[in-house]
PDB file of C-alpha atoms in Angstrom:
ATOM      1  CA  MET A  29      53.552 153.064 118.009  1.00 50.00           C
ATOM      2  CA  THR A  30      52.659 151.749 114.462  1.00 49.00           C
ATOM      3  CA  SER A  31      51.307 148.326 113.582  1.00 48.00           C
ATOM      4  CA  ARG A  32      52.956 146.376 110.887  1.00 45.00           C
ATOM      5  CA  ILE A  33      50.163 145.659 108.088  1.00 44.00           C
ATOM      6  CA  SER A  34      50.753 142.695 105.719  1.00 44.00           C
ATOM      7  CA  ILE A  35      48.822 143.336 102.395  1.00 44.00           C
ATOM      8  CA  ALA A  36      48.457 140.451 100.215  1.00 47.00           C
ATOM      9  CA  ARG A  37      49.165 140.958  96.651  1.00 49.00           C
ATOM     10  CA  PRO A  38      46.291 140.059  94.223  1.00 50.00           C
ATOM     11  CA  GLN A  39      47.539 137.124  92.173  1.00 51.00           C
ATOM     12  CA  SER A  40      46.093 136.122  88.395  1.00 49.00           C
ATOM     13  CA  SER A  41      44.883 132.773  87.947  1.00 52.00           C
ATOM     14  CA  ASN A  42      47.821 131.946  85.405  1.00 56.00           C
ATOM     15  CA  TYR A  43      50.533 133.423  87.915  1.00 54.00           C
ATOM     16  CA  ASN A  44      53.682 131.309  87.878  1.00 56.00           C
ATOM     17  CA  PRO A  45      56.179 131.915  90.796  1.00 56.00           C
ATOM     18  CA  ASP A  46      59.148 130.472  88.673  1.00 54.00           C
ATOM     19  CA  PRO A  47      58.570 131.120  85.168  1.00 54.00           C
ATOM     20  CA  HIS A  48      61.924 130.019  83.743  1.00 51.00           C
ATOM     21  CA  GLY A  49      61.809 126.419  85.706  1.00 52.00           C
ATOM     22  CA  LEU A  50      65.022 127.530  87.688  1.00 51.00           C
ATOM     23  CA  SER A  51      64.207 126.134  90.942  1.00 52.00           C
ATOM     24  CA  ASN A  52      64.868 122.661  91.934  1.00 50.00           C
ATOM     25  CA  SER A  53      62.209 120.888  94.257  1.00 51.00           C
ATOM     26  CA  ARG A  54      64.489 118.047  95.395  1.00 50.00           C
ATOM     27  CA  SER A  55      65.980 118.508  98.448  1.00 50.00           C
ATOM     28  CA  SER A  56      69.692 117.922  98.522  1.00 47.00           C
ATOM     29  CA  THR A  57      70.530 115.439 101.127  1.00 48.00           C
ATOM     30  CA  GLY A  58      73.711 113.764  99.763  1.00 49.00           C
ATOM     31  CA  TYR A  59      73.918 111.014  97.487  1.00 47.00           C
ATOM     32  CA  ARG A  60      70.377 110.135  95.549  1.00 50.00           C
ATOM     33  CA  SER A  61      70.164 107.991  92.657  1.00 48.00           C
ATOM     34  CA  ALA A  62      67.879 109.172  89.781  1.00 55.00           C
ATOM     35  CA  ASN A  63      65.970 105.841  89.916  1.00 65.00           C
ATOM     36  CA  PRO A  64      66.508 103.811  93.054  1.00 64.00           C
ATOM     37  CA  ASP A  65      65.312 100.503  91.195  1.00 67.00           C
ATOM     38  CA  ASP A  66      67.896 100.761  88.515  1.00 71.00           C
ATOM     39  CA  PRO A  67      70.523  98.231  89.021  1.00 71.00           C
ATOM     40  CA  LEU A  68      73.558 100.756  88.048  1.00 70.00           C
ATOM     41  CA  GLU A  69      72.387 103.204  90.869  1.00 73.00           C
ATOM     42  CA  LYS A  70      72.428 100.405  93.178  1.00 72.00           C
ATOM     43  CA  LEU A  71      75.776  99.357  92.257  1.00 70.00           C
ATOM     44  CA  ARG A  72      77.369 102.833  92.320  1.00 71.00           C
ATOM     45  CA  ALA A  73      75.552 103.597  95.746  1.00 76.00           C
ATOM     46  CA  PHE A  74      77.112 100.122  97.095  1.00 73.00           C
ATOM     47  CA  SER A  75      80.598 100.922  95.450  1.00 68.00           C
ATOM     48  CA  LYS A  76      80.214 104.636  97.310  1.00 73.00           C
ATOM     49  CA  GLN A  77      79.493 102.836 100.478  1.00 76.00           C
ATOM     50  CA  VAL A  78      82.394 100.465  99.895  1.00 69.00           C
ATOM     51  CA  GLU A  79      84.869 103.250  99.322  1.00 68.00           C
ATOM     52  CA  ASP A  80      83.860 105.371 102.487  1.00 73.00           C
ATOM     53  CA  ALA A  81      83.865 102.397 104.657  1.00 72.00           C
ATOM     54  CA  VAL A  82      87.475 101.739 103.351  1.00 65.00           C
ATOM     55  CA  GLU A  83      88.511 105.442 104.069  1.00 71.00           C
ATOM     56  CA  ILE A  84      86.991 105.148 107.557  1.00 77.00           C
ATOM     57  CA  TYR A  85      88.703 101.858 108.547  1.00 71.00           C
ATOM     58  CA  ALA A  86      91.895 102.645 107.051  1.00 67.00           C
ATOM     59  CA  GLN A  87      92.119 106.119 108.852  1.00 76.00           C
ATOM     60  CA  PRO A  88      93.843 104.771 111.997  1.00 79.00           C
ATOM     61  CA  LEU A  89      96.296 102.886 109.972  1.00 74.00           C
ATOM     62  CA  ARG A  90      96.948 105.575 107.122  1.00 77.00           C
ATOM     63  CA  PRO A  91     100.020 107.073 108.753  1.00 81.00           C
ATOM     64  CA  HIS A  92     101.577 103.857 108.907  1.00 83.00           C
ATOM     65  CA  LEU A  93     100.869 102.247 105.689  1.00 85.00           C
ATOM     66  CA  PRO A  94     103.707 103.514 103.561  1.00 88.00           C
ATOM     67  CA  ALA A  95     106.321 102.034 106.314  1.00 90.00           C
ATOM     68  CA  ILE A  96     104.083  98.759 106.372  1.00 91.00           C
ATOM     69  CA  GLY A  97     103.827  98.380 102.696  1.00 91.00           C
ATOM     70  CA  ARG A  98     107.816  99.300 101.994  1.00 92.00           C
ATOM     71  CA  PHE A  99     108.648  96.788 104.555  1.00 94.00           C
ATOM     72  CA  MET A 100     106.630  93.925 103.146  1.00 93.00           C
ATOM     73  CA  ILE A 101     107.598  94.622  99.896  1.00 92.00           C
ATOM     74  CA  VAL A 102     111.405  93.931 100.593  1.00 94.00           C
ATOM     75  CA  VAL A 103     110.841  91.124 103.024  1.00 94.00           C
ATOM     76  CA  THR A 104     110.997  88.634 100.294  1.00 93.00           C
ATOM     77  CA  PHE A 105     114.490  89.881  99.581  1.00 95.00           C
ATOM     78  CA  LEU A 106     115.313  89.931 103.404  1.00 95.00           C
ATOM     79  CA  GLU A 107     114.419  86.261 103.624  1.00 93.00           C
ATOM     80  CA  ASP A 108     116.190  85.175 100.362  1.00 94.00           C
ATOM     81  CA  ALA A 109     119.436  86.609 101.878  1.00 95.00           C
ATOM     82  CA  VAL A 110     119.178  84.813 105.095  1.00 94.00           C
ATOM     83  CA  ARG A 111     118.056  81.673 103.241  1.00 92.00           C
ATOM     84  CA  ILE A 112     121.464  81.738 101.117  1.00 94.00           C
ATOM     85  CA  LEU A 113     123.658  82.284 103.946  1.00 95.00           C
ATOM     86  CA  SER A 114     122.049  79.609 106.044  1.00 92.00           C
ATOM     87  CA  GLN A 115     122.589  77.033 103.066  1.00 91.00           C
ATOM     88  CA  TRP A 116     125.530  78.535 101.619  1.00 94.00           C
ATOM     89  CA  SER A 117     126.976  75.352 101.066  1.00 94.00           C
ATOM     90  CA  ASP A 118     124.018  73.624  99.176  1.00 92.00           C
ATOM     91  CA  GLN A 119     123.824  76.972  97.109  1.00 93.00           C
ATOM     92  CA  ILE A 120     127.368  76.610  95.789  1.00 94.00           C
ATOM     93  CA  TRP A 121     126.755  73.135  95.048  1.00 94.00           C
ATOM     94  CA  TYR A 122     123.739  74.020  93.017  1.00 92.00           C
ATOM     95  CA  LEU A 123     125.443  76.631  91.159  1.00 93.00           C
ATOM     96  CA  GLN A 124     128.468  74.683  90.490  1.00 93.00           C
ATOM     97  CA  GLN A 125     126.895  71.209  89.528  1.00 92.00           C
ATOM     98  CA  HIS A 126     123.601  72.108  87.708  1.00 91.00           C
ATOM     99  CA  ARG A 127     124.072  75.706  86.738  1.00 91.00           C
ATOM    100  CA  HIS A 128     127.947  75.231  85.721  1.00 91.00           C
ATOM    101  CA  PHE A 129     129.171  78.186  87.494  1.00 93.00           C
ATOM    102  CA  PRO A 130     133.156  77.986  87.871  1.00 93.00           C
ATOM    103  CA  TRP A 131     134.833  78.150  91.472  1.00 91.00           C
ATOM    104  CA  GLY A 132     134.777  81.640  92.723  1.00 91.00           C
ATOM    105  CA  LEU A 133     132.226  83.103  90.321  1.00 94.00           C
ATOM    106  CA  SER A 134     129.590  81.058  92.279  1.00 94.00           C
ATOM    107  CA  HIS A 135     130.717  82.546  95.604  1.00 94.00           C
ATOM    108  CA  LEU A 136     131.094  86.071  94.233  1.00 95.00           C
ATOM    109  CA  PHE A 137     127.176  85.757  92.580  1.00 95.00           C
ATOM    110  CA  LEU A 138     125.889  84.567  96.055  1.00 95.00           C
ATOM    111  CA  LEU A 139     127.916  87.511  97.738  1.00 96.00           C
ATOM    112  CA  ILE A 140     126.630  90.209  95.553  1.00 96.00           C
ATOM    113  CA  ASN A 141     123.040  89.009  95.888  1.00 96.00           C
ATOM    114  CA  VAL A 142     123.326  88.900  99.651  1.00 96.00           C
ATOM    115  CA  VAL A 143     125.050  92.478 100.085  1.00 97.00           C
ATOM    116  CA  VAL A 144     122.689  94.116  97.482  1.00 96.00           C
ATOM    117  CA  MET A 145     119.378  92.632  99.132  1.00 96.00           C
ATOM    118  CA  LEU A 146     120.226  93.299 102.607  1.00 96.00           C
ATOM    119  CA  GLY A 147     121.873  96.915 101.800  1.00 96.00           C
ATOM    120  CA  ALA A 148     119.197  97.821  99.627  1.00 95.00           C
ATOM    121  CA  SER A 149     116.104  96.294 101.600  1.00 95.00           C
ATOM    122  CA  GLY A 150     117.271  98.267 104.654  1.00 95.00           C
ATOM    123  CA  CYS A 151     117.618 101.657 102.677  1.00 94.00           C
ATOM    124  CA  VAL A 152     113.757 100.980 101.249  1.00 94.00           C
ATOM    125  CA  ILE A 153     112.907 100.585 105.118  1.00 93.00           C
ATOM    126  CA  LEU A 154     114.512 103.639 106.174  1.00 91.00           C
ATOM    127  CA  LYS A 155     113.595 105.675 102.932  1.00 89.00           C
ATOM    128  CA  ARG A 156     117.371 106.453 102.131  1.00 89.00           C
ATOM    129  CA  TYR A 157     118.598 106.186  98.128  1.00 90.00           C
ATOM    130  CA  THR A 158     115.319 104.877  97.617  1.00 90.00           C
ATOM    131  CA  GLU A 159     116.009 105.288  93.705  1.00 89.00           C
ATOM    132  CA  TYR A 160     119.411 103.520  93.828  1.00 93.00           C
ATOM    133  CA  SER A 161     118.110 100.846  96.318  1.00 94.00           C
ATOM    134  CA  VAL A 162     114.956  99.894  93.774  1.00 94.00           C
ATOM    135  CA  ALA A 163     117.399  99.757  91.063  1.00 94.00           C
ATOM    136  CA  GLY A 164     119.779  97.313  92.921  1.00 95.00           C
ATOM    137  CA  LEU A 165     116.834  95.196  93.977  1.00 95.00           C
ATOM    138  CA  LEU A 166     115.375  95.031  90.216  1.00 94.00           C
ATOM    139  CA  GLY A 167     119.060  93.864  89.095  1.00 94.00           C
ATOM    140  CA  VAL A 168     118.828  91.210  91.814  1.00 95.00           C
ATOM    141  CA  VAL A 169     115.585  90.012  90.344  1.00 93.00           C
ATOM    142  CA  VAL A 170     116.780  89.557  87.012  1.00 92.00           C
ATOM    143  CA  ILE A 171     120.256  88.005  87.875  1.00 93.00           C
ATOM    144  CA  GLN A 172     118.581  85.510  89.960  1.00 92.00           C
ATOM    145  CA  GLY A 173     116.333  84.638  87.141  1.00 90.00           C
ATOM    146  CA  PHE A 174     119.086  84.004  84.789  1.00 91.00           C
ATOM    147  CA  GLY A 175     121.464  82.615  87.491  1.00 91.00           C
ATOM    148  CA  TYR A 176     119.255  79.982  88.618  1.00 89.00           C
ATOM    149  CA  GLY A 177     117.857  79.273  85.476  1.00 86.00           C
ATOM    150  CA  LEU A 178     114.209  80.030  86.175  1.00 83.00           C
ATOM    151  CA  ILE A 179     113.530  83.067  83.931  1.00 82.00           C
ATOM    152  CA  PHE A 180     111.490  80.904  81.609  1.00 82.00           C
ATOM    153  CA  ASP A 181     109.570  79.206  84.473  1.00 82.00           C
ATOM    154  CA  LEU A 182     106.061  80.593  84.020  1.00 81.00           C
ATOM    155  CA  THR A 183     105.220  80.907  87.715  1.00 80.00           C
ATOM    156  CA  PHE A 184     108.452  82.475  88.520  1.00 83.00           C
ATOM    157  CA  PHE A 185     108.255  84.897  85.679  1.00 86.00           C
ATOM    158  CA  LEU A 186     104.810  85.953  86.863  1.00 84.00           C
ATOM    159  CA  ARG A 187     105.429  86.438  90.564  1.00 85.00           C
ATOM    160  CA  ASN A 188     108.745  88.282  89.613  1.00 87.00           C
ATOM    161  CA  LEU A 189     106.643  90.873  87.298  1.00 89.00           C
ATOM    162  CA  SER A 190     104.484  91.513  90.578  1.00 89.00           C
ATOM    163  CA  VAL A 191     107.397  91.982  92.751  1.00 90.00           C
ATOM    164  CA  ILE A 192     108.943  94.579  90.103  1.00 91.00           C
ATOM    165  CA  GLY A 193     105.340  96.098  90.136  1.00 90.00           C
ATOM    166  CA  GLY A 194     106.048  96.530  94.005  1.00 89.00           C
ATOM    167  CA  LEU A 195     109.146  98.103  93.567  1.00 92.00           C
ATOM    168  CA  PHE A 196     107.728 100.423  91.094  1.00 91.00           C
ATOM    169  CA  MET A 197     105.040 101.288  93.943  1.00 89.00           C
ATOM    170  CA  VAL A 198     108.150 102.027  96.126  1.00 90.00           C
ATOM    171  CA  PHE A 199     109.790 104.118  93.635  1.00 88.00           C
ATOM    172  CA  SER A 200     106.440 106.130  93.139  1.00 85.00           C
ATOM    173  CA  ASP A 201     106.122 106.613  97.232  1.00 81.00           C
ATOM    174  CA  SER A 202     109.396 108.271  97.102  1.00 80.00           C
ATOM    175  CA  MET A 203     108.693 110.542  94.307  1.00 76.00           C
ATOM    176  CA  MET A 204     105.571 111.580  96.099  1.00 66.00           C
ATOM    177  CA  THR A 205     107.383 112.325  99.248  1.00 60.00           C
ATOM    178  CA  ARG A 206     110.251 114.276  97.392  1.00 57.00           C
ATOM    179  CA  LYS A 207     107.702 116.371  95.718  1.00 52.00           C
ATOM    180  CA  LYS A 208     106.330 117.354  99.061  1.00 51.00           C
ATOM    181  CA  LEU A 209     109.489 118.264 100.157  1.00 46.00           C
ATOM    182  CA  PHE A 210     110.296 120.666  97.328  1.00 44.00           C
ATOM    183  CA  ALA A 211     106.599 121.627  96.905  1.00 47.00           C
ATOM    184  CA  GLY A 212     107.682 125.255  95.615  1.00 49.00           C
ATOM    185  CA  LEU A 213     109.951 124.084  92.682  1.00 46.00           C
ATOM    186  CA  PRO A 214     108.388 123.039  89.063  1.00 46.00           C
ATOM    187  CA  THR A 215     107.679 119.380  89.469  1.00 46.00           C
ATOM    188  CA  LEU A 216     106.097 118.678  86.005  1.00 47.00           C
ATOM    189  CA  SER A 217     108.274 116.073  84.623  1.00 58.00           C
ATOM    190  CA  GLU A 218     108.453 114.563  88.153  1.00 60.00           C
ATOM    191  CA  THR A 219     105.043 114.309  88.271  1.00 67.00           C
ATOM    192  CA  ASP A 220     104.447 112.843  84.877  1.00 69.00           C
ATOM    193  CA  ARG A 221     107.076 109.999  85.567  1.00 77.00           C
ATOM    194  CA  ARG A 222     105.264 109.346  88.811  1.00 78.00           C
ATOM    195  CA  LYS A 223     102.176 108.689  86.607  1.00 82.00           C
ATOM    196  CA  TYR A 224     103.913 106.238  84.299  1.00 85.00           C
ATOM    197  CA  PHE A 225     105.714 104.369  87.307  1.00 85.00           C
ATOM    198  CA  LEU A 226     102.174 103.978  89.188  1.00 86.00           C
ATOM    199  CA  LEU A 227     100.647 102.786  85.780  1.00 88.00           C
ATOM    200  CA  ALA A 228     103.270 100.249  85.550  1.00 88.00           C
ATOM    201  CA  GLY A 229     103.298  99.108  89.091  1.00 88.00           C
ATOM    202  CA  ARG A 230      99.451  98.887  89.022  1.00 88.00           C
ATOM    203  CA  VAL A 231      99.471  96.712  85.744  1.00 89.00           C
ATOM    204  CA  LEU A 232     102.675  94.445  87.213  1.00 90.00           C
ATOM    205  CA  LEU A 233     100.924  93.624  90.288  1.00 86.00           C
ATOM    206  CA  ILE A 234      98.191  91.819  89.251  1.00 84.00           C
ATOM    207  CA  PHE A 235     100.241  89.053  87.413  1.00 85.00           C
ATOM    208  CA  LEU A 236     100.434  87.084  90.755  1.00 77.00           C
ATOM    209  CA  PHE A 237      96.754  86.638  90.726  1.00 74.00           C
ATOM    210  CA  LEU A 238      96.815  85.701  86.984  1.00 73.00           C
ATOM    211  CA  GLY A 239      99.481  82.951  88.082  1.00 70.00           C
ATOM    212  CA  PHE A 240      97.116  81.704  90.785  1.00 68.00           C
ATOM    213  CA  ILE A 241      94.156  81.526  88.300  1.00 68.00           C
ATOM    214  CA  ILE A 242      96.098  79.224  85.548  1.00 65.00           C
ATOM    215  CA  GLN A 243      97.466  76.767  87.950  1.00 64.00           C
ATOM    216  CA  GLY A 244      95.859  74.525  90.870  1.00 61.00           C
ATOM    217  CA  THR A 245      93.138  72.148  90.976  1.00 66.00           C
ATOM    218  CA  TRP A 246      89.663  73.591  90.123  1.00 69.00           C
ATOM    219  CA  THR A 247      86.775  73.915  92.617  1.00 73.00           C
ATOM    220  CA  ILE A 248      83.556  75.691  92.786  1.00 79.00           C
ATOM    221  CA  ALA A 249      85.234  77.858  95.303  1.00 72.00           C
ATOM    222  CA  ARG A 250      88.458  78.687  93.203  1.00 72.00           C
ATOM    223  CA  VAL A 251      86.108  79.436  90.343  1.00 79.00           C
ATOM    224  CA  PHE A 252      84.335  82.379  92.336  1.00 80.00           C
ATOM    225  CA  VAL A 253      87.239  83.386  93.823  1.00 75.00           C
ATOM    226  CA  SER A 254      89.051  83.659  90.496  1.00 78.00           C
ATOM    227  CA  ILE A 255      86.138  85.323  88.776  1.00 83.00           C
ATOM    228  CA  VAL A 256      85.835  87.846  91.523  1.00 82.00           C
ATOM    229  CA  GLY A 257      89.427  88.129  91.852  1.00 80.00           C
ATOM    230  CA  LEU A 258      90.310  88.735  88.038  1.00 84.00           C
ATOM    231  CA  ALA A 259      87.477  91.572  87.801  1.00 86.00           C
ATOM    232  CA  ALA A 260      89.311  93.190  90.943  1.00 85.00           C
ATOM    233  CA  CYS A 261      92.699  92.881  89.081  1.00 86.00           C
ATOM    234  CA  VAL A 262      91.255  94.646  86.061  1.00 86.00           C
ATOM    235  CA  MET A 263      89.894  97.207  88.322  1.00 87.00           C
ATOM    236  CA  VAL A 264      93.334  97.918  89.650  1.00 88.00           C
ATOM    237  CA  ALA A 265      95.121  97.898  86.373  1.00 85.00           C
ATOM    238  CA  VAL A 266      92.771 100.255  84.623  1.00 86.00           C
ATOM    239  CA  GLY A 267      92.751 102.459  88.178  1.00 84.00           C
ATOM    240  CA  PHE A 268      88.770 102.301  88.449  1.00 84.00           C
ATOM    241  CA  LYS A 269      87.779 102.234  92.163  1.00 81.00           C
ATOM    242  CA  ALA A 270      91.499 101.104  92.381  1.00 82.00           C
ATOM    243  CA  LYS A 271      91.738 101.798  96.285  1.00 82.00           C
ATOM    244  CA  TRP A 272      89.152  99.450  97.325  1.00 81.00           C
ATOM    245  CA  SER A 273      89.424  97.053  94.646  1.00 85.00           C
ATOM    246  CA  ALA A 274      93.141  96.979  95.904  1.00 87.00           C
ATOM    247  CA  ALA A 275      92.046  96.628  99.434  1.00 85.00           C
ATOM    248  CA  PHE A 276      89.767  93.735  98.410  1.00 85.00           C
ATOM    249  CA  LEU A 277      92.857  91.858  96.604  1.00 87.00           C
ATOM    250  CA  VAL A 278      94.944  92.649  99.993  1.00 89.00           C
ATOM    251  CA  PHE A 279      92.223  90.687 101.975  1.00 88.00           C
ATOM    252  CA  VAL A 280      91.912  87.981  99.582  1.00 85.00           C
ATOM    253  CA  LEU A 281      95.644  87.333  98.924  1.00 86.00           C
ATOM    254  CA  SER A 282      96.438  87.525 102.729  1.00 90.00           C
ATOM    255  CA  ILE A 283      94.157  84.699 103.594  1.00 88.00           C
ATOM    256  CA  PHE A 284      95.098  82.716 100.587  1.00 83.00           C
ATOM    257  CA  ASN A 285      98.712  82.960 101.712  1.00 86.00           C
ATOM    258  CA  VAL A 286      97.924  81.973 105.188  1.00 89.00           C
ATOM    259  CA  PHE A 287      96.087  78.887 104.165  1.00 87.00           C
ATOM    260  CA  ALA A 288      98.277  77.900 101.055  1.00 82.00           C
ATOM    261  CA  ASN A 289     101.799  78.663 101.831  1.00 86.00           C
ATOM    262  CA  ASN A 290     101.825  77.356 105.553  1.00 89.00           C
ATOM    263  CA  TRP A 291     105.364  76.591 105.401  1.00 90.00           C
ATOM    264  CA  TRP A 292     105.387  76.720 109.388  1.00 90.00           C
ATOM    265  CA  SER A 293     103.121  73.403 109.312  1.00 89.00           C
ATOM    266  CA  VAL A 294     105.692  71.514 107.157  1.00 88.00           C
ATOM    267  CA  PRO A 295     108.794  69.610 108.749  1.00 88.00           C
ATOM    268  CA  SER A 296     112.166  71.604 108.430  1.00 82.00           C
ATOM    269  CA  ALA A 297     113.688  68.336 106.456  1.00 81.00           C
ATOM    270  CA  HIS A 298     110.911  68.319 103.874  1.00 84.00           C
ATOM    271  CA  PRO A 299     111.976  69.871 100.516  1.00 80.00           C
ATOM    272  CA  GLN A 300     108.565  71.417  99.865  1.00 86.00           C
ATOM    273  CA  ARG A 301     109.070  73.751 103.188  1.00 87.00           C
ATOM    274  CA  ASP A 302     111.673  75.940 101.126  1.00 86.00           C
ATOM    275  CA  PHE A 303     109.184  76.341  98.123  1.00 85.00           C
ATOM    276  CA  LEU A 304     106.328  77.173 100.336  1.00 87.00           C
ATOM    277  CA  LYS A 305     108.342  79.594 102.338  1.00 89.00           C
ATOM    278  CA  TYR A 306     109.447  81.250  99.214  1.00 86.00           C
ATOM    279  CA  ASP A 307     105.984  81.583  97.732  1.00 86.00           C
ATOM    280  CA  PHE A 308     104.595  83.038 101.273  1.00 90.00           C
ATOM    281  CA  PHE A 309     107.337  85.931 101.219  1.00 91.00           C
ATOM    282  CA  GLN A 310     106.966  86.870  97.588  1.00 87.00           C
ATOM    283  CA  THR A 311     103.140  87.086  98.167  1.00 88.00           C
ATOM    284  CA  LEU A 312     103.776  89.308 101.217  1.00 90.00           C
ATOM    285  CA  SER A 313     105.865  91.515  98.717  1.00 90.00           C
ATOM    286  CA  ILE A 314     102.859  91.693  96.395  1.00 88.00           C
ATOM    287  CA  VAL A 315     100.516  92.489  99.055  1.00 90.00           C
ATOM    288  CA  GLY A 316     102.859  95.428 100.070  1.00 91.00           C
ATOM    289  CA  GLY A 317     102.641  96.776  97.097  1.00 89.00           C
ATOM    290  CA  LEU A 318      98.852  96.622  96.843  1.00 90.00           C
ATOM    291  CA  ILE A 319      98.838  98.669 100.318  1.00 90.00           C
ATOM    292  CA  LEU A 320     100.976 101.248  98.916  1.00 89.00           C
ATOM    293  CA  LEU A 321      98.428 101.439  96.206  1.00 89.00           C
ATOM    294  CA  VAL A 322      95.640 101.833  98.583  1.00 86.00           C
ATOM    295  CA  ASN A 323      97.473 104.540 100.740  1.00 85.00           C
ATOM    296  CA  MET A 324      98.752 106.685  97.480  1.00 84.00           C
ATOM    297  CA  GLY A 325      95.937 106.039  94.999  1.00 80.00           C
ATOM    298  CA  PRO A 326      95.824 104.951  91.408  1.00 81.00           C
ATOM    299  CA  GLY A 327      97.631 108.208  90.115  1.00 77.00           C
ATOM    300  CA  GLY A 328      96.893 110.517  87.044  1.00 75.00           C
ATOM    301  CA  LEU A 329      96.793 107.865  84.370  1.00 79.00           C
ATOM    302  CA  SER A 330      93.750 106.166  85.779  1.00 79.00           C
ATOM    303  CA  VAL A 331      90.081 105.903  85.416  1.00 78.00           C
ATOM    304  CA  ASP A 332      89.358 107.288  88.739  1.00 73.00           C
ATOM    305  CA  GLU A 333      91.501 110.636  87.942  1.00 71.00           C
ATOM    306  CA  LYS A 334      90.133 111.264  84.722  1.00 71.00           C
ATOM    307  CA  LYS A 335      86.379 110.889  86.401  1.00 69.00           C
ATOM    308  CA  LYS A 336      87.617 113.955  88.453  1.00 64.00           C
ATOM    309  CA  ASN A 337      88.133 116.169  85.308  1.00 61.00           C
ATOM    310  CA  TYR A 338      84.846 115.676  84.061  1.00 53.00           C
TER     311      TYR A 338
END
């Protein structure tokens, strides 16, 4: 039986175990900032914590986010169709007396709007013929703006730009689903188109908040919310930390919508009720577009995506 003897190698006084400086004495324990006291490093660490929290808490809802987002985007069209049907005679009177529609054309105008809004909204919810449905709803937004004479109203214009942004998000979501179905086929042009639709959708979605900033009475709380919200809008538009900035806007707009557009607390005979109800459901549509953004991400034309390549 032999014994194992360790023989120590004599080392000179100038011996260096790492002559080329290739070792790394710092242990890899996840995210560590170069300088913990640096404000920029603290901000990066905080943003990463927020991103992780959004991912964790959104995980149970993630399979349902696309359906929730699509439904919320088209809910304003469903409400508008129901409102036209329930106020048919008032709508006819307004178009004929104030917009000077001839008899028959006013009826046809309203009927086309109702049929397209109900049919296209149902198709968007069921994910059937999404491209044609989105095109139909875009047409409704345009013809209603001209038909009711609201195309030059700034608030109406900004809100409808955001609704159009939500419809672009629906279209992008359908393109992503179709890409998964035909994963083995060349989809370069489809991917490029989706990038541009996502970019347009992101930019248009923030116009509702811009409308909120430029109207209303200014208070200290309103100034604070406007500054923070504007920063989140810019981040959504350029695609920087887009998921959690969109999640923040979903939270802010949802709270604002409940307290500012509480149409259910206004008597049914009050004329303000219809305006509050209209604003409430339009804001829900924009929140739906932001939910789709949280689910899909900002797309290829964004700061977040470019950072992955460097």
